[in-house]
Coordinates of C-alpha atoms and ligand atoms in Angstrom, one line a residue:
X15 CA 186.5 157.7 115.7
X16 CA 183.3 156.6 117.4
X17 CA 182.5 153.8 115.2
X18 CA 183.0 150.1 116.4
X19 CA 182.3 148.6 112.9
X20 CA 185.3 147.4 111.3
X21 CA 186.9 146.0 114.2
X22 CA 188.0 142.6 115.2
X23 CA 185.1 140.8 117.1
X24 CA 185.7 140.9 120.8
X25 CA 188.0 143.9 121.0
X26 CA 185.4 146.0 122.7
X27 CA 184.1 143.2 124.7
X28 CA 187.3 142.4 126.4
X29 CA 187.5 145.9 127.9
X30 CA 183.9 145.8 129.3
X31 CA 183.0 144.5 132.8
X32 CA 183.1 140.9 133.0
X33 CA 181.9 138.4 135.7
X34 CA 184.8 139.5 137.6
X35 CA 184.3 142.9 137.3
X36 CA 186.3 145.5 135.3
X37 CA 189.8 145.0 133.7
X38 CA 192.7 146.0 135.6
X39 CA 192.8 149.6 136.0
X40 CA 195.6 150.2 138.4
X41 CA 197.6 152.2 135.9
X42 CA 194.8 154.1 134.4
X43 CA 194.3 157.4 136.1
X44 CA 193.0 159.0 132.9
X45 CA 189.1 159.3 132.3
X46 CA 187.7 160.6 129.1
X47 CA 184.0 161.5 129.7
X48 CA 181.9 162.2 126.5
X49 CA 178.1 163.0 126.6
X50 CA 176.1 160.9 124.2
X51 CA 174.6 163.0 121.5
X52 CA 174.8 166.0 123.6
X53 CA 172.8 168.7 122.1
X54 CA 170.1 166.3 120.9
X55 CA 169.8 164.5 124.4
X56 CA 169.5 168.0 126.1
X57 CA 166.6 169.0 123.9
X58 CA 165.0 165.7 124.4
X59 CA 165.4 166.2 128.3
X60 CA 163.5 169.6 127.9
X61 CA 160.8 167.8 125.6
X62 CA 160.0 164.2 127.1
X63 CA 157.4 163.9 124.3
X64 CA 160.4 163.4 121.9
X65 CA 162.0 160.6 123.7
X66 CA 160.9 158.0 121.2
X67 CA 161.5 159.9 118.1
X68 CA 164.6 160.6 115.9
X69 CA 165.8 164.1 116.8
X70 CA 168.1 166.3 115.0
X71 CA 169.7 169.5 116.2
X72 CA 171.4 171.8 113.6
X73 CA 171.1 174.9 111.2
X74 CA 167.4 174.6 109.8
X75 CA 168.0 177.2 107.2
X76 CA 168.9 176.3 103.5
X77 CA 172.7 176.0 104.5
X78 CA 172.1 174.5 107.9
X79 CA 174.6 171.6 109.1
X80 CA 173.6 169.0 111.5
X81 CA 175.5 169.3 114.9
X82 CA 173.8 166.5 116.8
X83 CA 171.6 163.6 116.2
X84 CA 170.2 161.0 118.7
X85 CA 170.7 157.4 118.1
X86 CA 167.4 156.8 116.6
X87 CA 168.2 159.4 113.8
X88 CA 171.5 157.9 113.4
X89 CA 169.7 154.8 112.6
X90 CA 168.7 156.4 109.4
X91 CA 172.0 157.3 108.5
X92 CA 172.0 160.9 109.8
X93 CA 175.3 162.1 110.8
X94 CA 177.0 165.3 112.5
X95 CA 178.4 167.6 109.9
X96 CA 175.9 166.5 107.4
X97 CA 173.7 169.2 105.6
X98 CA 170.6 169.4 107.3
X99 CA 168.9 169.2 103.8
X100 CA 170.5 165.6 103.3
X101 CA 169.5 164.5 106.7
X102 CA 165.9 165.5 105.9
X103 CA 166.0 163.2 102.8
X104 CA 167.4 160.4 105.0
X105 CA 165.0 160.8 107.8
X106 CA 162.0 163.3 107.0
X107 CA 160.0 162.1 110.1
X108 CA 162.6 163.4 112.5
X109 CA 162.0 166.4 114.7
X110 CA 164.3 169.2 113.5
X111 CA 165.4 171.9 116.0
X112 CA 167.9 174.8 115.9
X113 CA 170.6 174.8 118.6
X114 CA 170.1 176.4 122.0
X115 CA 173.6 177.0 123.2
X116 CA 172.8 179.0 126.2
X117 CA 171.2 175.8 127.5
X118 CA 174.1 173.6 126.4
X119 CA 176.5 175.8 128.0
X120 CA 174.6 175.8 131.3
X121 CA 174.2 171.9 131.3
X122 CA 177.9 171.5 130.5
X123 CA 178.9 173.8 133.3
X124 CA 176.8 171.7 135.7
X125 CA 178.4 168.5 134.5
X126 CA 181.9 170.0 134.8
X127 CA 181.3 171.0 138.4
X128 CA 180.3 167.5 139.1
X129 CA 183.7 166.4 137.6
X130 CA 185.4 168.9 139.8
X131 CA 183.9 167.5 143.0
X132 CA 185.9 164.5 142.2
X133 CA 189.4 165.9 141.1
X134 CA 190.5 169.4 140.3
X135 CA 192.4 168.1 137.2
X136 CA 189.5 168.4 134.8
X137 CA 190.4 169.4 131.2
X138 CA 187.3 170.2 129.0
X139 CA 187.7 169.8 125.4
X140 CA 184.4 171.0 124.4
X141 CA 181.1 171.5 125.9
X142 CA 180.3 167.8 125.9
X143 CA 183.6 166.0 126.5
X144 CA 186.7 166.4 129.3
X145 CA 189.7 164.5 130.5
X146 CA 189.9 163.8 134.2
X147 CA 193.0 162.8 136.0
X148 CA 191.9 160.8 139.2
X149 CA 195.2 159.5 140.4
X150 CA 195.2 162.1 143.4
X151 CA 191.5 161.2 144.3
X152 CA 191.5 157.6 144.5
X153 CA 192.4 157.4 148.3
X154 CA 190.1 160.3 149.3
X155 CA 187.1 158.4 147.3
X156 CA 188.4 155.2 148.4
X157 CA 187.7 154.0 144.9
X158 CA 189.5 152.8 141.7
X159 CA 189.5 154.6 138.3
X160 CA 186.9 152.3 136.9
X161 CA 184.7 152.9 140.0
X162 CA 184.9 156.5 139.6
X163 CA 184.0 156.3 136.0
X164 CA 181.1 154.4 136.9
X165 CA 180.0 156.8 139.5
X166 CA 180.2 159.5 137.2
X167 CA 178.0 157.7 134.6
X168 CA 175.4 157.1 137.4
X169 CA 175.6 160.8 138.7
X170 CA 175.3 162.3 135.3
X171 CA 172.2 160.3 134.7
X172 CA 170.7 160.9 138.1
X173 CA 171.4 164.6 138.4
X174 CA 171.2 165.7 134.9
X175 CA 169.1 163.0 133.2
X176 CA 171.6 162.6 130.6
X177 CA 174.0 159.7 129.2
X178 CA 177.6 159.8 128.9
X179 CA 180.1 157.3 127.8
X180 CA 183.7 157.0 129.6
X181 CA 187.0 155.6 128.5
X182 CA 189.4 154.7 131.4
X183 CA 193.1 154.2 130.2
X184 CA 196.7 154.9 131.1
X185 CA 196.8 158.0 128.7
X186 CA 194.6 160.7 127.4
X187 CA 195.0 159.1 123.9
X188 CA 193.8 155.6 124.9
X189 CA 191.0 157.0 127.1
X190 CA 189.7 159.2 124.3
X191 CA 189.4 156.3 122.1
X192 CA 188.0 153.9 124.7
X193 CA 185.0 156.3 125.1
X194 CA 184.5 156.6 121.6
X195 CA 184.4 152.8 121.3
X196 CA 182.3 152.5 124.4
X197 CA 179.3 154.6 122.9
X198 CA 176.4 154.9 123.5
X199 CA 175.9 154.6 127.2
X200 CA 178.9 152.5 128.0
X201 CA 182.3 152.4 129.6
X202 CA 185.7 150.8 128.5
X203 CA 188.7 150.0 130.8
X204 CA 192.0 149.4 128.9
X205 CA 194.8 148.2 131.2
X206 CA 198.3 149.6 131.0
X207 CA 199.7 146.2 129.9
X208 CA 197.2 146.3 127.0
X209 CA 197.9 149.5 125.3
X210 CA 199.3 148.2 122.1
X211 CA 196.8 145.0 122.1
X212 CA 194.0 147.8 122.2
X213 CA 195.5 150.2 119.7
X214 CA 196.9 147.8 117.1
X215 CA 193.8 146.5 115.5
X216 CA 192.3 149.9 115.0
X217 CA 192.2 151.5 111.6
X218 CA 194.9 154.2 111.1
X219 CA 192.1 156.9 111.3
X220 CA 192.0 156.3 114.9
X221 CA 195.6 158.0 115.4
X222 CA 195.1 161.7 116.3
X223 CA 196.1 163.7 113.3
X224 CA 195.3 161.2 110.8
X225 CA 192.5 162.9 108.5
X226 CA 191.1 161.6 105.3
X227 CA 194.2 162.6 103.1
X228 CA 197.0 161.0 105.4
X229 CA 194.7 158.0 105.8
X230 CA 194.6 157.6 102.0
X231 CA 198.5 158.1 101.9
X232 CA 199.0 155.4 104.4
X233 CA 196.5 153.0 102.5
X234 CA 198.2 153.8 99.4
X235 CA 201.4 151.9 100.6
X236 CA 199.5 149.1 102.4
X237 CA 199.4 151.0 106.1
X238 CA 195.7 150.4 107.2
X239 CA 195.8 149.5 110.8
X240 CA 197.6 151.1 113.9
X241 CA 199.8 147.9 113.9
X242 CA 201.1 148.6 110.4
X243 CA 202.1 152.0 111.5
X244 CA 203.8 150.8 114.5
X245 CA 205.9 148.2 112.5
X246 CA 206.8 150.4 109.6
X247 CA 210.4 151.7 109.8
X248 CA 210.5 155.4 110.7
X249 CA 212.7 156.5 107.9
X250 CA 210.0 155.0 105.7
X251 CA 207.2 157.0 107.4
X252 CA 209.5 160.2 107.5
X253 CA 209.6 160.1 103.6
X254 CA 206.0 159.5 103.4
X255 CA 204.6 161.9 105.7
X256 CA 207.4 164.3 106.8
X257 CA 209.5 164.2 110.0
X258 CA 207.1 165.7 112.4
X259 CA 203.9 163.7 111.3
X260 CA 205.9 160.5 110.8
X261 CA 207.3 160.6 114.5
X262 CA 204.1 161.9 116.0
X263 CA 202.2 158.8 114.5
X264 CA 205.0 156.4 115.3
X265 CA 205.0 157.3 118.7
X266 CA 201.3 157.1 119.1
X267 CA 201.1 153.7 117.1
X268 CA 203.5 152.6 119.8
X269 CA 201.3 153.7 122.7
X270 CA 203.6 156.7 123.7
X271 CA 201.6 159.5 124.9
X272 CA 203.0 161.7 127.6
X273 CA 200.3 164.4 127.6
X274 CA 199.3 165.4 131.1
X275 CA 195.7 166.2 131.9
X276 CA 196.0 170.2 132.0
X277 CA 193.3 171.3 134.3
X278 CA 190.7 174.1 133.9
X279 CA 192.3 176.7 131.7
X280 CA 190.7 178.6 129.6
X281 CA 189.9 177.6 125.9
X282 CA 192.9 177.3 123.5
X283 CA 191.0 179.6 121.1
X284 CA 188.1 181.9 120.8
X285 CA 186.4 182.8 117.7
X286 CA 183.1 183.4 115.8
X287 CA 181.8 182.4 112.4
X288 CA 178.8 182.9 110.2
X289 CA 177.4 180.8 107.4
X290 CA 175.5 183.1 104.7
X291 CA 172.1 182.3 103.4
X292 CA 173.6 183.0 100.0
X293 CA 177.2 183.2 98.6
X294 CA 178.9 186.3 98.7
X295 CA 181.7 187.6 96.4
X296 CA 181.8 191.2 97.6
X297 CA 185.0 191.8 99.6
X298 CA 183.4 195.0 101.1
X299 CA 180.6 193.0 102.6
X300 CA 183.0 190.2 103.7
X301 CA 185.2 192.7 105.6
X302 CA 182.2 194.3 107.4
X303 CA 181.3 190.7 108.5
X304 CA 184.8 190.2 109.6
X305 CA 184.5 193.6 111.7
X306 CA 181.3 192.2 113.1
X307 CA 183.0 188.8 114.0
X308 CA 186.0 190.6 115.5
X309 CA 183.8 192.7 117.6
X310 CA 182.2 189.3 119.1
X311 CA 185.6 187.5 119.4
X312 CA 187.3 190.7 121.2
X313 CA 184.4 191.1 123.5
X314 CA 184.5 187.2 124.6
X315 CA 188.1 187.7 125.1
X316 CA 187.8 190.8 127.3
X317 CA 184.7 189.0 128.9
X318 CA 187.2 186.4 130.2
X319 CA 190.1 188.5 130.7
X320 CA 192.1 186.8 127.7
X321 CA 194.3 188.0 125.0
X322 CA 195.7 186.3 122.2
X323 CA 198.6 186.5 119.8
X324 CA 197.4 184.7 116.7
X325 CA 194.7 185.8 114.7
X326 CA 193.2 183.5 111.9
X327 CA 190.4 183.7 109.6
X328 CA 188.6 180.6 108.0
X329 CA 186.9 180.8 104.6
X330 CA 184.6 178.5 103.1
X331 CA 183.9 178.7 99.4
X332 CA 180.8 177.7 97.7
X333 CA 182.1 174.2 96.7
X334 CA 182.9 173.5 100.3
X335 CA 186.8 173.9 100.0
X336 CA 187.9 175.7 103.3
X337 CA 191.0 177.6 103.9
X338 CA 192.4 179.1 107.0
X339 CA 195.0 181.9 107.0
X340 CA 196.7 183.2 110.2
X341 CA 199.1 185.8 111.3
X342 CA 200.9 186.2 114.8
X343 CA 201.1 189.5 116.4
X344 CA 204.0 190.7 118.4
X345 CA 201.8 191.3 121.3
X346 CA 198.8 189.3 122.3
X347 CA 195.7 191.6 122.1
X348 CA 191.9 191.8 122.9
X349 CA 191.3 194.7 120.8
X350 CA 188.6 194.7 118.2
X351 CA 190.4 196.9 116.0
X352 CA 193.6 195.0 115.9
X353 CA 191.9 191.7 115.3
X354 CA 189.7 193.2 112.6
X355 CA 192.6 194.8 110.8
X356 CA 194.7 191.7 110.9
X357 CA 191.7 189.6 109.8
X358 CA 190.8 192.0 106.9
X359 CA 194.7 192.0 105.8
X360 CA 194.4 188.2 105.6
X361 CA 191.3 188.3 103.5
X362 CA 192.9 191.0 101.1
X363 CA 196.3 189.3 100.8
X364 CA 196.1 185.7 101.3
X365 CA 192.7 184.7 100.2
X366 CA 192.0 183.8 96.5
X367 CA 188.7 185.3 95.2
X368 CA 185.5 183.3 94.9
X369 CA 182.1 182.7 96.2
X370 CA 182.0 182.6 100.0
X371 CA 179.6 180.7 102.1
X372 CA 181.1 181.0 105.5
X373 CA 183.5 183.1 107.0
X374 CA 185.1 183.2 110.5
X375 CA 187.6 184.8 112.8
X376 CA 189.6 183.1 115.6
X377 CA 192.3 184.3 118.1
X378 CA 194.8 181.6 119.4
X379 CA 197.7 181.3 121.8
X380 CA 195.5 182.8 124.4
X381 CA 196.9 184.2 127.9
X382 CA 195.9 186.3 130.4
X383 CA 198.0 189.2 129.1
X384 CA 199.6 190.7 132.6
X385 CA 203.1 192.1 131.7
X386 CA 202.2 192.5 128.1
X387 CA 199.9 195.3 128.8
X388 CA 203.1 197.4 129.2
X389 CA 204.1 196.8 125.7
X390 CA 200.9 198.0 124.2
X391 CA 201.5 200.9 121.8
X392 CA 199.5 204.0 122.4
X393 CA 197.1 203.7 119.5
X394 CA 196.0 200.3 120.7
X395 CA 195.7 201.5 124.1
X396 CA 193.1 204.2 122.8
X397 CA 191.2 201.3 121.1
X398 CA 191.3 199.2 124.2
X399 CA 189.5 202.1 126.1
X400 CA 186.9 202.6 123.5
X401 CA 186.3 198.8 123.6
X402 CA 185.8 198.8 127.3
X403 CA 183.6 201.8 127.2
X404 CA 181.5 199.8 124.5
X405 CA 181.5 196.5 126.7
X406 CA 180.1 198.8 129.6
X407 CA 177.6 200.2 127.3
X408 CA 176.8 196.7 126.1
X409 CA 176.3 195.4 129.8
X410 CA 173.9 198.3 130.3
X411 CA 171.8 198.6 127.4
X412 CA 172.4 195.3 125.6
X413 CA 174.3 194.4 122.4
X414 CA 172.2 196.4 120.0
X415 CA 173.4 199.5 121.7
X416 CA 176.8 199.4 120.4
X417 CA 177.6 198.7 116.8
X418 CA 181.0 199.8 115.0
X419 CA 180.1 202.4 112.4
X420 CA 181.0 200.1 109.4
X421 CA 178.3 197.7 110.5
X422 CA 175.6 200.1 110.4
X423 CA 175.0 199.6 106.6
X424 CA 173.6 196.5 104.8
X425 CA 173.6 193.3 106.8
X426 CA 174.4 190.1 105.1
X427 CA 171.8 187.3 105.4
X428 CA 173.0 184.6 107.8
X429 CA 171.8 181.4 109.1
X430 CA 172.0 181.1 112.9
X431 CA 174.7 182.7 114.8
X432 CA 177.6 180.1 114.9
X433 CA 178.2 177.1 113.2
X434 CA 178.9 174.6 116.3
X435 CA 181.7 172.0 116.2
X436 CA 180.3 168.7 115.0
X437 CA 180.0 166.2 117.9
X438 CA 180.1 162.5 118.1
Ligands
MG23 MG1 179.8 163.8 122.6

């Protein structure tokens, strides 16, 4: 929801600073900070000669997907998640660059360190966005939420040479929508007393959890705006969407969102995925790829001292239909072989045949392990020791030193190392 088109005129204007300053931010402790066109902006910062050119970051191979485009490129219709080949047709004169994740991670860490100087209550959502709860920082900084938002924008520009947009609001949901509507290079403050006035004119797609299909189902019965969902009788929504979804959307449409800003904490999931140069039917080859991805995922988990209980795989077929299958283990793991065995089982038993263009492995329900260590059975313990030895060797000699035996065979062709989450 980063588009401000299709909105009543003045909706966004009334939440900007006016002649009397910002709207009332007294009950607005939540900030959502979102870097504008993050990957593209970082690349341009590194290459000032690109500043006046359309710039697209993404997979540059035949199967590449756009992960970031600056606003000049967006003017030609280029969007995140669009195939790069399509972007090239829309904007052949743009500069196309492959992503350099190490650099984005470095910049992201610096920006988050800046946030943590303001408040310890920083909840990163990805490399380029985070929630901050500033309620405890107001007195120390002798500022207001809007003042802090403006200061963050100033410092990110001064210290990182990058532009971000900020939403200031009473809840996470409102703050996130506000930053999206503030883009590019803007800030909105939505007063606590205006939550529903802000939400109700928005399209239902603004509601967290409403994808294309749910939006269509709602539109079929004439529910197109958030106000329509708020006014709809709950039993009717339940029949339409099922109980859980109905109650979730109805509460959001009424402005209810009690989610706290949960600081720091590790990622909610860790995984890896690959897009192939050509489609692959061969299950043996796909299993070998799962082993490679499991190895990478498990190494990241161990690196961060995390384990997870749910292993999932994602499979995207040649026609772009995408499925995910998951299985929850009795005990959290960071062991390559356990993750691989579970992923391979999900592929063998729960994935229909077909030509595959992308495959991924992910581990969720993360924790730091601790007492669960005691429950690990002996065979897994043996695998863990093997993994730890491999980690050590990898640290000393580089990743190429250690490869599971099954990976020594034929390698499937691939585009880039990962397919990043599309950004706004
Ligand atoms: Mg962003």
